[in-house]
């Protein structure tokens, strides 16, 4: 299936730096009451935010900023030792009211469109699976999106990002493991564990690195090394 994309250009972009590949894909939720409201904000020249794409709850896909340009979706961010990830990333905003306005499940039509869009993007850029992340992974002290209802496991089953297999190892130092995965490590441990759980242990988002959370960290590191 070829994805149909509707153009909704946003002026909120800049050139990308020379000589750096696009190697990170960052997924967000819009966190506003409606998709239309979110798209309007992401196109407002008085505002400073944008994204490359917006995916509506019915699966419609809008392009706001061409991939060749830098959109303003991640802000202060960090992953695997690098900062300010807007320069080298593509950002997708996925319509959902978010934790502030009534967080709810992402409909199947929407997730199918997200998967198709991600696969197209991954086909165009050298983005390793471990660099397919959520806003909360790269800005764990500020952001919760796309959150614990987002089907990361389903995306991974389609070849988008990583999902850890159970491997039995339940030991290890949580902060050290989180650093190896890619998180910044200069934040309080519960903040980082919460961010990890929103992505990789969604049934328990409490900031406590229990045995199962540690096992998933270990499993993820094993996948990253493979
Ligand atoms: Zn976000």
PDB file of C-alpha atoms and ligand atoms in Angstrom:
ATOM      1  CA  UNK A   1       0.000   0.000   0.000  1.00  0.00           C
ATOM      2  CA  UNK A   2       1.296   3.410  -0.913  1.00  0.00           C
ATOM      3  CA  UNK A   3       0.760   5.918   1.818  1.00  0.00           C
ATOM      4  CA  UNK A   4      -1.277   8.972   0.849  1.00  0.00           C
ATOM      5  CA  UNK A   5       0.147  12.122   2.312  1.00  0.00           C
ATOM      6  CA  UNK A   6      -1.577  15.502   2.412  1.00  0.00           C
ATOM      7  CA  UNK A   7       0.630  18.592   2.331  1.00  0.00           C
ATOM      8  CA  UNK A   8       0.121  21.103   5.169  1.00  0.00           C
ATOM      9  CA  UNK A   9       3.326  23.173   5.028  1.00  0.00           C
ATOM     10  CA  UNK A  10       4.639  24.728   8.208  1.00  0.00           C
ATOM     11  CA  UNK A  11       7.043  27.680   8.215  1.00  0.00           C
ATOM     12  CA  UNK A  12       8.643  26.448  11.433  1.00  0.00           C
ATOM     13  CA  UNK A  13      11.777  24.841  10.045  1.00  0.00           C
ATOM     14  CA  UNK A  14      15.472  25.465   9.465  1.00  0.00           C
ATOM     15  CA  UNK A  15      18.217  23.992   7.284  1.00  0.00           C
ATOM     16  CA  UNK A  16      19.848  20.845   8.583  1.00  0.00           C
ATOM     17  CA  UNK A  17      23.559  20.971   9.393  1.00  0.00           C
ATOM     18  CA  UNK A  18      25.838  19.924   6.529  1.00  0.00           C
ATOM     19  CA  UNK A  19      27.267  16.445   6.439  1.00  0.00           C
ATOM     20  CA  UNK A  20      25.136  14.784   9.116  1.00  0.00           C
ATOM     21  CA  UNK A  21      22.870  11.884   8.265  1.00  0.00           C
ATOM     22  CA  UNK A  22      19.320  11.594   9.526  1.00  0.00           C
ATOM     23  CA  UNK A  23      19.727   8.720  11.961  1.00  0.00           C
ATOM     24  CA  UNK A  24      16.970   9.082  14.572  1.00  0.00           C
ATOM     25  CA  UNK A  25      13.178   8.769  14.438  1.00  0.00           C
ATOM     26  CA  UNK A  26      11.258  10.402  17.293  1.00  0.00           C
ATOM     27  CA  UNK A  27       7.578   9.654  17.912  1.00  0.00           C
ATOM     28  CA  UNK A  28       5.283  12.019  19.807  1.00  0.00           C
ATOM     29  CA  UNK A  29       1.677  12.502  20.702  1.00  0.00           C
ATOM     30  CA  UNK A  30       0.159  15.894  20.002  1.00  0.00           C
ATOM     31  CA  UNK A  31      -1.243  16.372  23.513  1.00  0.00           C
ATOM     32  CA  UNK A  32      -3.975  18.755  22.377  1.00  0.00           C
ATOM     33  CA  UNK A  33      -7.756  18.477  22.330  1.00  0.00           C
ATOM     34  CA  UNK A  34      -7.989  17.800  18.588  1.00  0.00           C
ATOM     35  CA  UNK A  35      -5.801  17.023  15.627  1.00  0.00           C
ATOM     36  CA  UNK A  36      -6.912  20.210  13.867  1.00  0.00           C
ATOM     37  CA  UNK A  37      -5.851  22.295  16.845  1.00  0.00           C
ATOM     38  CA  UNK A  38      -2.479  20.542  16.923  1.00  0.00           C
ATOM     39  CA  UNK A  39      -1.859  21.017  13.197  1.00  0.00           C
ATOM     40  CA  UNK A  40      -2.763  24.695  13.469  1.00  0.00           C
ATOM     41  CA  UNK A  41      -0.259  25.165  16.275  1.00  0.00           C
ATOM     42  CA  UNK A  42       2.465  23.267  14.424  1.00  0.00           C
ATOM     43  CA  UNK A  43       1.966  25.613  11.438  1.00  0.00           C
ATOM     44  CA  UNK A  44       1.681  28.868  13.362  1.00  0.00           C
ATOM     45  CA  UNK A  45       4.612  31.185  12.534  1.00  0.00           C
ATOM     46  CA  UNK A  46       4.116  32.888  15.902  1.00  0.00           C
ATOM     47  CA  UNK A  47       4.914  29.585  17.536  1.00  0.00           C
ATOM     48  CA  UNK A  48       8.233  27.802  17.445  1.00  0.00           C
ATOM     49  CA  UNK A  49       7.159  24.200  17.032  1.00  0.00           C
ATOM     50  CA  UNK A  50       6.606  21.838  14.129  1.00  0.00           C
ATOM     51  CA  UNK A  51       7.082  18.242  13.082  1.00  0.00           C
ATOM     52  CA  UNK A  52       7.690  16.523   9.788  1.00  0.00           C
ATOM     53  CA  UNK A  53       4.429  14.591   9.927  1.00  0.00           C
ATOM     54  CA  UNK A  54       1.136  14.442  11.803  1.00  0.00           C
ATOM     55  CA  UNK A  55      -0.920  11.241  11.850  1.00  0.00           C
ATOM     56  CA  UNK A  56      -4.610  11.712  12.644  1.00  0.00           C
ATOM     57  CA  UNK A  57      -6.685   9.210  14.592  1.00  0.00           C
ATOM     58  CA  UNK A  58      -8.392   8.072  11.364  1.00  0.00           C
ATOM     59  CA  UNK A  59      -5.028   7.364   9.747  1.00  0.00           C
ATOM     60  CA  UNK A  60      -4.722  10.501   7.601  1.00  0.00           C
ATOM     61  CA  UNK A  61      -1.105  11.571   7.242  1.00  0.00           C
ATOM     62  CA  UNK A  62      -0.066  15.199   6.858  1.00  0.00           C
ATOM     63  CA  UNK A  63       3.380  16.480   5.889  1.00  0.00           C
ATOM     64  CA  UNK A  64       4.306  19.790   7.514  1.00  0.00           C
ATOM     65  CA  UNK A  65       8.065  19.946   6.948  1.00  0.00           C
ATOM     66  CA  UNK A  66      10.071  18.118   4.242  1.00  0.00           C
ATOM     67  CA  UNK A  67      12.469  15.550   5.646  1.00  0.00           C
ATOM     68  CA  UNK A  68      15.430  17.436   4.185  1.00  0.00           C
ATOM     69  CA  UNK A  69      14.738  20.301   6.596  1.00  0.00           C
ATOM     70  CA  UNK A  70      15.016  20.465  10.372  1.00  0.00           C
ATOM     71  CA  UNK A  71      11.683  20.595  12.194  1.00  0.00           C
ATOM     72  CA  UNK A  72      11.280  21.760  15.781  1.00  0.00           C
ATOM     73  CA  UNK A  73       9.774  18.813  17.610  1.00  0.00           C
ATOM     74  CA  UNK A  74      12.250  17.499  20.178  1.00  0.00           C
ATOM     75  CA  UNK A  75      13.639  20.609  21.899  1.00  0.00           C
ATOM     76  CA  UNK A  76      16.220  19.923  24.595  1.00  0.00           C
ATOM     77  CA  UNK A  77      16.978  16.274  23.996  1.00  0.00           C
ATOM     78  CA  UNK A  78      19.598  13.570  24.395  1.00  0.00           C
ATOM     79  CA  UNK A  79      20.115  10.068  23.055  1.00  0.00           C
ATOM     80  CA  UNK A  80      23.255   7.949  23.008  1.00  0.00           C
ATOM     81  CA  UNK A  81      25.557  10.807  23.926  1.00  0.00           C
ATOM     82  CA  UNK A  82      24.191  13.388  21.511  1.00  0.00           C
ATOM     83  CA  UNK A  83      22.142  16.504  22.246  1.00  0.00           C
ATOM     84  CA  UNK A  84      19.696  18.676  20.320  1.00  0.00           C
ATOM     85  CA  UNK A  85      18.331  15.854  18.211  1.00  0.00           C
ATOM     86  CA  UNK A  86      16.197  17.983  15.885  1.00  0.00           C
ATOM     87  CA  UNK A  87      19.259  18.370  13.645  1.00  0.00           C
ATOM     88  CA  UNK A  88      19.506  14.665  12.836  1.00  0.00           C
ATOM     89  CA  UNK A  89      16.006  13.332  13.400  1.00  0.00           C
ATOM     90  CA  UNK A  90      12.588  13.041  11.835  1.00  0.00           C
ATOM     91  CA  UNK A  91       9.622  13.779  14.078  1.00  0.00           C
ATOM     92  CA  UNK A  92       6.128  12.324  13.799  1.00  0.00           C
ATOM     93  CA  UNK A  93       3.294  13.804  15.858  1.00  0.00           C
ATOM     94  CA  UNK A  94       0.537  11.264  16.496  1.00  0.00           C
ATOM     95  CA  UNK A  95      -2.830  12.768  17.360  1.00  0.00           C
ATOM     96  CA  UNK A  96      -3.916  11.939  20.920  1.00  0.00           C
ATOM     97  CA  UNK A  97      -5.150  14.279  23.671  1.00  0.00           C
ATOM     98  CA  UNK A  98      -2.360  12.995  25.883  1.00  0.00           C
ATOM     99  CA  UNK A  99      -2.118  12.859  29.645  1.00  0.00           C
ATOM    100  CA  UNK A 100      -3.340  16.425  30.007  1.00  0.00           C
ATOM    101  CA  UNK A 101      -6.594  16.215  28.013  1.00  0.00           C
ATOM    102  CA  UNK A 102      -7.724  12.610  28.307  1.00  0.00           C
ATOM    103  CA  UNK A 103      -5.121  10.067  27.260  1.00  0.00           C
ATOM    104  CA  UNK A 104      -6.647   7.265  25.233  1.00  0.00           C
ATOM    105  CA  UNK A 105      -5.765   4.287  23.068  1.00  0.00           C
ATOM    106  CA  UNK A 106      -4.362   4.898  19.618  1.00  0.00           C
ATOM    107  CA  UNK A 107      -6.882   3.495  17.078  1.00  0.00           C
ATOM    108  CA  UNK A 108      -5.836   0.617  14.814  1.00  0.00           C
ATOM    109  CA  UNK A 109      -6.250   2.760  11.664  1.00  0.00           C
ATOM    110  CA  UNK A 110      -3.915   5.335  13.138  1.00  0.00           C
ATOM    111  CA  UNK A 111      -1.299   2.769  14.165  1.00  0.00           C
ATOM    112  CA  UNK A 112      -1.404   1.152  10.716  1.00  0.00           C
ATOM    113  CA  UNK A 113      -0.656   4.544   9.145  1.00  0.00           C
ATOM    114  CA  UNK A 114       2.110   5.208  11.681  1.00  0.00           C
ATOM    115  CA  UNK A 115       3.683   1.852  10.814  1.00  0.00           C
ATOM    116  CA  UNK A 116       3.503   2.495   7.057  1.00  0.00           C
ATOM    117  CA  UNK A 117       4.978   5.957   7.467  1.00  0.00           C
ATOM    118  CA  UNK A 118       7.789   4.722   9.713  1.00  0.00           C
ATOM    119  CA  UNK A 119       8.680   1.945   7.275  1.00  0.00           C
ATOM    120  CA  UNK A 120       8.893   4.451   4.420  1.00  0.00           C
ATOM    121  CA  UNK A 121      11.129   6.728   6.495  1.00  0.00           C
ATOM    122  CA  UNK A 122      13.347   3.829   7.573  1.00  0.00           C
ATOM    123  CA  UNK A 123      13.717   2.917   3.904  1.00  0.00           C
ATOM    124  CA  UNK A 124      15.045   6.379   3.087  1.00  0.00           C
ATOM    125  CA  UNK A 125      17.506   6.993   5.940  1.00  0.00           C
ATOM    126  CA  UNK A 126      20.161   5.032   7.858  1.00  0.00           C
ATOM    127  CA  UNK A 127      18.205   4.932  11.121  1.00  0.00           C
ATOM    128  CA  UNK A 128      19.234   2.022  13.366  1.00  0.00           C
ATOM    129  CA  UNK A 129      16.435   0.237  15.245  1.00  0.00           C
ATOM    130  CA  UNK A 130      17.778   1.466  18.575  1.00  0.00           C
ATOM    131  CA  UNK A 131      17.309   5.048  17.413  1.00  0.00           C
ATOM    132  CA  UNK A 132      13.540   4.706  16.997  1.00  0.00           C
ATOM    133  CA  UNK A 133      12.441   6.346  20.226  1.00  0.00           C
ATOM    134  CA  UNK A 134       9.770   8.370  21.961  1.00  0.00           C
ATOM    135  CA  UNK A 135       9.963  11.992  22.994  1.00  0.00           C
ATOM    136  CA  UNK A 136       9.946  10.778  26.598  1.00  0.00           C
ATOM    137  CA  UNK A 137      13.079   8.722  25.914  1.00  0.00           C
ATOM    138  CA  UNK A 138      15.069  11.726  24.702  1.00  0.00           C
ATOM    139  CA  UNK A 139      13.548  14.321  27.079  1.00  0.00           C
ATOM    140  CA  UNK A 140      12.650  12.175  30.122  1.00  0.00           C
ATOM    141  CA  UNK A 141      12.469  15.040  32.605  1.00  0.00           C
ATOM    142  CA  UNK A 142      10.005  17.059  30.489  1.00  0.00           C
ATOM    143  CA  UNK A 143       7.949  14.727  28.342  1.00  0.00           C
ATOM    144  CA  UNK A 144       5.608  11.727  28.644  1.00  0.00           C
ATOM    145  CA  UNK A 145       4.808  11.193  24.975  1.00  0.00           C
ATOM    146  CA  UNK A 146       3.789   9.069  23.191  1.00  0.00           C
ATOM    147  CA  UNK A 147       3.196   7.279  26.480  1.00  0.00           C
ATOM    148  CA  UNK A 148       2.338   3.904  27.922  1.00  0.00           C
ATOM    149  CA  UNK A 149      -0.685   3.265  25.664  1.00  0.00           C
ATOM    150  CA  UNK A 150       1.408   3.506  22.510  1.00  0.00           C
ATOM    151  CA  UNK A 151       1.941   0.139  20.813  1.00  0.00           C
ATOM    152  CA  UNK A 152       5.719   0.004  20.594  1.00  0.00           C
ATOM    153  CA  UNK A 153       5.627  -3.792  20.708  1.00  0.00           C
ATOM    154  CA  UNK A 154       3.377  -3.924  17.640  1.00  0.00           C
ATOM    155  CA  UNK A 155       5.653  -1.547  15.749  1.00  0.00           C
ATOM    156  CA  UNK A 156       8.689  -3.662  16.646  1.00  0.00           C
ATOM    157  CA  UNK A 157       6.871  -6.724  15.310  1.00  0.00           C
ATOM    158  CA  UNK A 158       6.711  -4.816  12.011  1.00  0.00           C
ATOM    159  CA  UNK A 159      10.441  -4.078  12.056  1.00  0.00           C
ATOM    160  CA  UNK A 160      10.193  -0.606  13.600  1.00  0.00           C
ATOM    161  CA  UNK A 161      12.329  -0.184  16.711  1.00  0.00           C
ATOM    162  CA  UNK A 162      13.279  -2.844  19.241  1.00  0.00           C
ATOM    163  CA  UNK A 163      11.272  -4.913  21.710  1.00  0.00           C
ATOM    164  CA  UNK A 164      13.155  -6.987  24.311  1.00  0.00           C
ATOM    165  CA  UNK A 165      12.627 -10.715  24.608  1.00  0.00           C
ATOM    166  CA  UNK A 166      12.570 -12.306  28.038  1.00  0.00           C
ATOM    167  CA  UNK A 167      15.996 -13.621  28.882  1.00  0.00           C
ATOM    168  CA  UNK A 168      15.894 -14.280  32.610  1.00  0.00           C
ATOM    169  CA  UNK A 169      18.676 -11.900  33.663  1.00  0.00           C
ATOM    170  CA  UNK A 170      17.265  -9.701  36.402  1.00  0.00           C
ATOM    171  CA  UNK A 171      20.427  -8.196  37.826  1.00  0.00           C
ATOM    172  CA  UNK A 172      22.452  -5.131  36.964  1.00  0.00           C
ATOM    173  CA  UNK A 173      22.757  -1.498  37.899  1.00  0.00           C
ATOM    174  CA  UNK A 174      19.745   0.325  36.484  1.00  0.00           C
ATOM    175  CA  UNK A 175      21.518   3.623  35.881  1.00  0.00           C
ATOM    176  CA  UNK A 176      24.385   1.935  34.087  1.00  0.00           C
ATOM    177  CA  UNK A 177      21.983  -0.106  31.947  1.00  0.00           C
ATOM    178  CA  UNK A 178      19.919   2.968  31.053  1.00  0.00           C
ATOM    179  CA  UNK A 179      23.080   4.786  29.985  1.00  0.00           C
ATOM    180  CA  UNK A 180      24.025   1.904  27.719  1.00  0.00           C
ATOM    181  CA  UNK A 181      20.577   1.967  26.148  1.00  0.00           C
ATOM    182  CA  UNK A 182      20.959   5.663  25.337  1.00  0.00           C
ATOM    183  CA  UNK A 183      19.375   7.694  28.141  1.00  0.00           C
ATOM    184  CA  UNK A 184      21.148  10.629  29.715  1.00  0.00           C
ATOM    185  CA  UNK A 185      22.239   9.592  33.201  1.00  0.00           C
ATOM    186  CA  UNK A 186      22.389  12.918  35.035  1.00  0.00           C
ATOM    187  CA  UNK A 187      18.714  12.848  36.064  1.00  0.00           C
ATOM    188  CA  UNK A 188      17.112  11.211  39.106  1.00  0.00           C
ATOM    189  CA  UNK A 189      16.916   7.453  38.606  1.00  0.00           C
ATOM    190  CA  UNK A 190      13.104   7.222  39.054  1.00  0.00           C
ATOM    191  CA  UNK A 191      12.656   9.758  36.224  1.00  0.00           C
ATOM    192  CA  UNK A 192      14.751   7.630  33.889  1.00  0.00           C
ATOM    193  CA  UNK A 193      13.158   4.340  34.951  1.00  0.00           C
ATOM    194  CA  UNK A 194       9.712   5.880  34.381  1.00  0.00           C
ATOM    195  CA  UNK A 195      10.712   6.892  30.851  1.00  0.00           C
ATOM    196  CA  UNK A 196      12.039   3.397  30.164  1.00  0.00           C
ATOM    197  CA  UNK A 197       8.826   1.839  31.467  1.00  0.00           C
ATOM    198  CA  UNK A 198       6.606   4.090  29.328  1.00  0.00           C
ATOM    199  CA  UNK A 199       8.294   2.585  26.295  1.00  0.00           C
ATOM    200  CA  UNK A 200       9.356  -0.917  27.282  1.00  0.00           C
ATOM    201  CA  UNK A 201       7.361  -1.917  30.393  1.00  0.00           C
ATOM    202  CA  UNK A 202       4.045  -0.213  29.920  1.00  0.00           C
ATOM    203  CA  UNK A 203       2.064  -2.256  32.429  1.00  0.00           C
ATOM    204  CA  UNK A 204       4.131  -0.827  35.276  1.00  0.00           C
ATOM    205  CA  UNK A 205       5.061   2.845  35.064  1.00  0.00           C
ATOM    206  CA  UNK A 206       6.154   3.616  38.609  1.00  0.00           C
ATOM    207  CA  UNK A 207       9.829   4.521  38.386  1.00  0.00           C
ATOM    208  CA  UNK A 208      10.901   1.439  40.328  1.00  0.00           C
ATOM    209  CA  UNK A 209      13.522  -0.758  38.694  1.00  0.00           C
ATOM    210  CA  UNK A 210      12.138  -4.117  39.811  1.00  0.00           C
ATOM    211  CA  UNK A 211      13.379  -7.473  38.505  1.00  0.00           C
ATOM    212  CA  UNK A 212      11.147  -7.455  35.412  1.00  0.00           C
ATOM    213  CA  UNK A 213      12.171  -3.908  34.480  1.00  0.00           C
ATOM    214  CA  UNK A 214      15.836  -4.842  34.837  1.00  0.00           C
ATOM    215  CA  UNK A 215      15.247  -7.974  32.761  1.00  0.00           C
ATOM    216  CA  UNK A 216      13.788  -5.877  29.951  1.00  0.00           C
ATOM    217  CA  UNK A 217      16.731  -3.472  30.107  1.00  0.00           C
ATOM    218  CA  UNK A 218      19.082  -6.446  29.824  1.00  0.00           C
ATOM    219  CA  UNK A 219      17.040  -7.914  26.993  1.00  0.00           C
ATOM    220  CA  UNK A 220      17.100  -4.638  25.124  1.00  0.00           C
ATOM    221  CA  UNK A 221      20.865  -4.289  25.488  1.00  0.00           C
ATOM    222  CA  UNK A 222      21.253  -7.826  24.175  1.00  0.00           C
ATOM    223  CA  UNK A 223      19.198  -6.903  21.090  1.00  0.00           C
ATOM    224  CA  UNK A 224      21.202  -3.708  20.583  1.00  0.00           C
ATOM    225  CA  UNK A 225      24.428  -5.671  20.606  1.00  0.00           C
ATOM    226  CA  UNK A 226      23.107  -8.247  18.111  1.00  0.00           C
TER     227      UNK A 226
HETATM  228 ZN1  LIG B   1       6.612  15.382  21.958  1.00  0.00          ZN
END
